[in-house]
Short mmCIF file of C-alpha atoms in Angstrom, two decimals:
data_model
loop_
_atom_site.label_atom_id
_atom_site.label_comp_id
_atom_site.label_asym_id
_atom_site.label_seq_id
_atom_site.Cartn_x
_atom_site.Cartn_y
_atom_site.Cartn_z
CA UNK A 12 96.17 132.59 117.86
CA UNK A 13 92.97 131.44 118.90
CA UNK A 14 91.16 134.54 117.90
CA UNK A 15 93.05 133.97 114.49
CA UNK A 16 91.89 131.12 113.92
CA UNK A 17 88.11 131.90 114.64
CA UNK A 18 88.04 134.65 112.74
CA UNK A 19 90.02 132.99 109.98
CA UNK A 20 87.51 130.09 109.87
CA UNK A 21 85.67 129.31 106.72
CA UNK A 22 82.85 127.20 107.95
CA UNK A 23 85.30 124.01 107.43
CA UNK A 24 87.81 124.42 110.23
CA UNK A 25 86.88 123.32 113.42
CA UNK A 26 86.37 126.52 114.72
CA UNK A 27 89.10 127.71 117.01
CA UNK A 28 90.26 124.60 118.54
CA UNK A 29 94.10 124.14 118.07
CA UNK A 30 96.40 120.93 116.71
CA UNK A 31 99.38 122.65 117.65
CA UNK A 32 101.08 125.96 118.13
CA UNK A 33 103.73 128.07 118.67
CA UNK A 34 105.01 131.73 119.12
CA UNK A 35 108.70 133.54 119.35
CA UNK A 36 110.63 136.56 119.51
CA UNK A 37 112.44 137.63 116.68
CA UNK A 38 115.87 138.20 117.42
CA UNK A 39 115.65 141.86 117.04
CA UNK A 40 112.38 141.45 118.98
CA UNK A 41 110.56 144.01 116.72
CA UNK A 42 108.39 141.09 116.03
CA UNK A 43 106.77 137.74 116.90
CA UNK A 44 106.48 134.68 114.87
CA UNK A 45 103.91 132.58 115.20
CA UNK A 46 102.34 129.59 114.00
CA UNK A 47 99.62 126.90 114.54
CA UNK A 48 98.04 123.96 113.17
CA UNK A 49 93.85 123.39 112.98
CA UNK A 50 92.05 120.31 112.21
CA UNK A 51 90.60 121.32 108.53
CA UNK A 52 89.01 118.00 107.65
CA UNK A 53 88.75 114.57 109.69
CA UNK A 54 89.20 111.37 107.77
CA UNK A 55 89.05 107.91 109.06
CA UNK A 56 92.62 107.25 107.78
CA UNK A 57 94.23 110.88 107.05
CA UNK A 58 93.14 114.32 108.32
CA UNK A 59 93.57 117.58 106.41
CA UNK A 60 95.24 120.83 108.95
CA UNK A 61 94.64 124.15 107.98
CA UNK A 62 98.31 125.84 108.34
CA UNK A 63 98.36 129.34 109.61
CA UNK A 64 101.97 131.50 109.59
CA UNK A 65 101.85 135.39 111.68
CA UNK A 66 104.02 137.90 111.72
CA UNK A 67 103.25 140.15 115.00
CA UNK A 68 103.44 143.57 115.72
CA UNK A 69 103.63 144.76 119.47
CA UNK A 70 102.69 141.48 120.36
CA UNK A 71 99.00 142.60 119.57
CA UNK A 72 98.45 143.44 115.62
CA UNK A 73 98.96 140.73 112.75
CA UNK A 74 101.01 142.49 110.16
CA UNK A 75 101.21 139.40 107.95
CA UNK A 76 100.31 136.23 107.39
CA UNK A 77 99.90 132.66 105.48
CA UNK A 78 97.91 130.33 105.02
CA UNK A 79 97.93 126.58 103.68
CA UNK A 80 97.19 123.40 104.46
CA UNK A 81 98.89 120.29 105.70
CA UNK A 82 97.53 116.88 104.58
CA UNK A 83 98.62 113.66 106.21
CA UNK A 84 99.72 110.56 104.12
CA UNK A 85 101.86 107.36 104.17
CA UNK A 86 105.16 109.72 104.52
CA UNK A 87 103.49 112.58 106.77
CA UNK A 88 101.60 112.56 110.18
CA UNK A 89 101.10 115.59 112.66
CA UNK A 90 101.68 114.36 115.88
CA UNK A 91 103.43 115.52 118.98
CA UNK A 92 105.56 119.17 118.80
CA UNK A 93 104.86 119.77 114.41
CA UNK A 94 106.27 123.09 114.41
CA UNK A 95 109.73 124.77 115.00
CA UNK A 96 110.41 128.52 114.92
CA UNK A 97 113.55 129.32 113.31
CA UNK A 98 114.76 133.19 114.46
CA UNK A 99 117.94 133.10 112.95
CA UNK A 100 118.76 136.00 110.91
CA UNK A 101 118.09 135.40 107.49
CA UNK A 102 118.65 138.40 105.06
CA UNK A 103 118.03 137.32 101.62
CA UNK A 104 118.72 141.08 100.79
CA UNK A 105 120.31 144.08 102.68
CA UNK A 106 116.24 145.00 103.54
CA UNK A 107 114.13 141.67 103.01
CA UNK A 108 114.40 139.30 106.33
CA UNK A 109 113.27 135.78 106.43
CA UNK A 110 111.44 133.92 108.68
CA UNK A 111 111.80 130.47 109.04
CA UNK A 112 109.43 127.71 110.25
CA UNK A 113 110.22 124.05 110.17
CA UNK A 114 107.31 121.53 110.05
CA UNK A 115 108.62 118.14 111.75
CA UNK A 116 105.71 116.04 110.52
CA UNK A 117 107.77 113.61 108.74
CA UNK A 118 106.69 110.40 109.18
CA UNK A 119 108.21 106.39 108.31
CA UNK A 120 106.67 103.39 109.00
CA UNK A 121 108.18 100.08 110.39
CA UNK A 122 110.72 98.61 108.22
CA UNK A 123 110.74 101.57 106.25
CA UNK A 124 114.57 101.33 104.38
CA UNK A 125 114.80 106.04 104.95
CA UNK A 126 112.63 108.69 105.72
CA UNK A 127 112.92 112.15 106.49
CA UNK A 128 111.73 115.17 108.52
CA UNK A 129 112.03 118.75 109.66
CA UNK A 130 110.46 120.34 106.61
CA UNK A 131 112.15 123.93 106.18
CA UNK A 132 110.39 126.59 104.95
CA UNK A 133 111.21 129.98 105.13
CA UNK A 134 108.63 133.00 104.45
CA UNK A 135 109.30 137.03 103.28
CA UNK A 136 107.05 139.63 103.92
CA UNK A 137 104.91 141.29 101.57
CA UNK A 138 102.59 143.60 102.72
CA UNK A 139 99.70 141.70 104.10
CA UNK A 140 101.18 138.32 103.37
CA UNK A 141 103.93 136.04 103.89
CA UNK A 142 105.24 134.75 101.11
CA UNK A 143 107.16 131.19 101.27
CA UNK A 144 110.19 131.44 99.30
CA UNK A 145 111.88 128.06 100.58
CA UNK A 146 109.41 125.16 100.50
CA UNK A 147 109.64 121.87 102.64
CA UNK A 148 112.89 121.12 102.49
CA UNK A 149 114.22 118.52 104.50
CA UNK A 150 116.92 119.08 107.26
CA UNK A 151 116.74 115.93 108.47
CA UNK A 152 117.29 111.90 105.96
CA UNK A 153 118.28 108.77 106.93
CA UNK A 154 119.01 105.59 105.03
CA UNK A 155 119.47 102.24 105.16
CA UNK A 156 122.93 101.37 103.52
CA UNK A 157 122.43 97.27 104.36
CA UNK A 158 120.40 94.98 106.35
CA UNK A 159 116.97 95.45 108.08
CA UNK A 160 115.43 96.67 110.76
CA UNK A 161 112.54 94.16 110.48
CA UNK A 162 115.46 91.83 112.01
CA UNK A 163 116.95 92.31 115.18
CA UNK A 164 119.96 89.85 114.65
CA UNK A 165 120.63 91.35 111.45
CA UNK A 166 123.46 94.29 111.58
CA UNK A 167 122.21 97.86 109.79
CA UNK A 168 123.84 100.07 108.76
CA UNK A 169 122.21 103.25 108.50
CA UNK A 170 123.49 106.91 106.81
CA UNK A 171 121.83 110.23 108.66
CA UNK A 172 122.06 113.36 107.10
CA UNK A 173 121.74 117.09 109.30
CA UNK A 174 121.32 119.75 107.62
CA UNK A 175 121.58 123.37 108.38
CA UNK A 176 121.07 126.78 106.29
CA UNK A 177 123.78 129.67 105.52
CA UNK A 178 123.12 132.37 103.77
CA UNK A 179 126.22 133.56 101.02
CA UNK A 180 127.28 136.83 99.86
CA UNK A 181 126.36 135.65 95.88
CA UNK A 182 123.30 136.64 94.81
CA UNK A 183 120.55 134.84 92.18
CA UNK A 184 117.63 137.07 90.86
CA UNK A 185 117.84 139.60 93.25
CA UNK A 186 118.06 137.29 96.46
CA UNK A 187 121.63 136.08 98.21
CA UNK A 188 122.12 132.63 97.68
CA UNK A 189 121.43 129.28 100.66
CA UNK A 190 124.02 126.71 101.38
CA UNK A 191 122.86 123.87 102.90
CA UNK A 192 125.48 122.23 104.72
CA UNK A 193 125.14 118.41 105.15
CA UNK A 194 126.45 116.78 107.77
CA UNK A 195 126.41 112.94 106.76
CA UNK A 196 126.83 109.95 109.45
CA UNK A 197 127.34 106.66 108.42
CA UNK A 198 127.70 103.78 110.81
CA UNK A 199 131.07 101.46 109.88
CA UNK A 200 130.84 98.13 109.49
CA UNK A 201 132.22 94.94 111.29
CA UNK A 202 132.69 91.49 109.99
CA UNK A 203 131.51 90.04 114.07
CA UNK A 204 128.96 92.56 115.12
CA UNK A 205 127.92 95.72 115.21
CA UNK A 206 130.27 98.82 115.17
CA UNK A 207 129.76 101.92 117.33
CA UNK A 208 132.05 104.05 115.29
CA UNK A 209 130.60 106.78 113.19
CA UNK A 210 132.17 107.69 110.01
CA UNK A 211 131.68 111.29 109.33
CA UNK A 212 130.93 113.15 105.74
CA UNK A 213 130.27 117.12 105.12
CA UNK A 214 128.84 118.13 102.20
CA UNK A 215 127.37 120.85 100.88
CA UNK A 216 124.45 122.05 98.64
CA UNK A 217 123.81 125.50 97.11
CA UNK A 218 120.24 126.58 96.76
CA UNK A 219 119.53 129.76 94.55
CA UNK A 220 116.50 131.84 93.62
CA UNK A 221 114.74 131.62 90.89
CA UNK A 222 112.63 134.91 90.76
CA UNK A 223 110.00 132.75 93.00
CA UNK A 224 111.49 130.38 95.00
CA UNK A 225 114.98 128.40 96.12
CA UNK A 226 115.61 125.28 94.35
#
């Protein structure tokens, strides 16, 4: 990864020095999938990270790859452990297989009434490239139903969604569709204090394609 991102460096990235990083097996093991984070552009309140995505061949030859870049603002800051490698098999077609990568970068500042992280994306391979077919989507909310955290004598109670991705046997444009299925926790409430008992909600979400991308 290093090597990738010297030679990948356009005079802007800070040579090969590394953010963050991380490399798998594929389940089938044909492949690995790796990714890494590079300080792009340093700013005295938000940096820039160019975003680099490989697809391995016998653990030696890049058969694919993306690139983009991650820029850090009120809702999103790279800091400890940004990226996730997601081998589970996702066949969007009896031949296409996605990869997925989740960026937890998410970010929420004190008081904050939600926030989310664990940005999904997953990426297809075509020829030389990978091509990112689900974009940032969160696997991980939480909001504040009532009171405020700003107050530690006031009661909150707070709703946290889990997510997680299945692919279905329908298909959209070519490409089987995604059901993201929610997992929603929201604390009960008490008239005297504070309730320990969760109050569990499933629900679900269908994502198809549209020709370019799941929405």
């Amino acid at each position: 990864m290093k090597n990738d991102a010297f030679h990948s460096n356009d005079g802007e990235h800070h040579k090969d020095q590394l953010k963050a990083y991380s490399c798998k097996k594929t389940s089938d093991s044909a492949y690995t999938i790796a990714s890494y984070l590079q300080l792009s552009e340093k700013d005295n309140k938000y940096d820039l990270y160019h975003w680099r995505v490989l697809l391995i061949k016998d653990e030696q030859r890049i058969d694919s790859s993306y690139s983009g870049f991650i820029e850090e603002e009120t809702e999103i800051a790279v800091g400890d452990d940004p990226i996730l490698l997601d081998t589970h098999e996702y066949y969007l077609d009896n031949n296409v297989k996605a990869f997925g990568v989740i960026l937890n970068v998410g970010y929420t500042a004190p008081c904050s009434t939600g926030g989310r992280n664990q940005y999904f994306n997953l990426f297809v391979q075509n020829q030389n490239n990978m091509n990112r077919v689900l974009i940032d989507y969160p696997m991980q909310d939480w909001f504040i139903l009532k009171g405020n955290t700003c107050y530690e004598d006031q009661r909150v109670i707070k709703q946290i969604v889990n997510s997680s991705v299945e692919v279905q046997e329908t298909k959209t444009n070519g490409f089987f569709d995604l059901l993201v299925k929610r997992r929603e926790i929201i604390e009960n409430e008490r008239d005297e204090v504070l309730d320990e008992q969760l109050k569990v909600i499933h629900r679900n979400k269908l994502l198809k394609f549209d020709g370019h991308f799941y929405r």
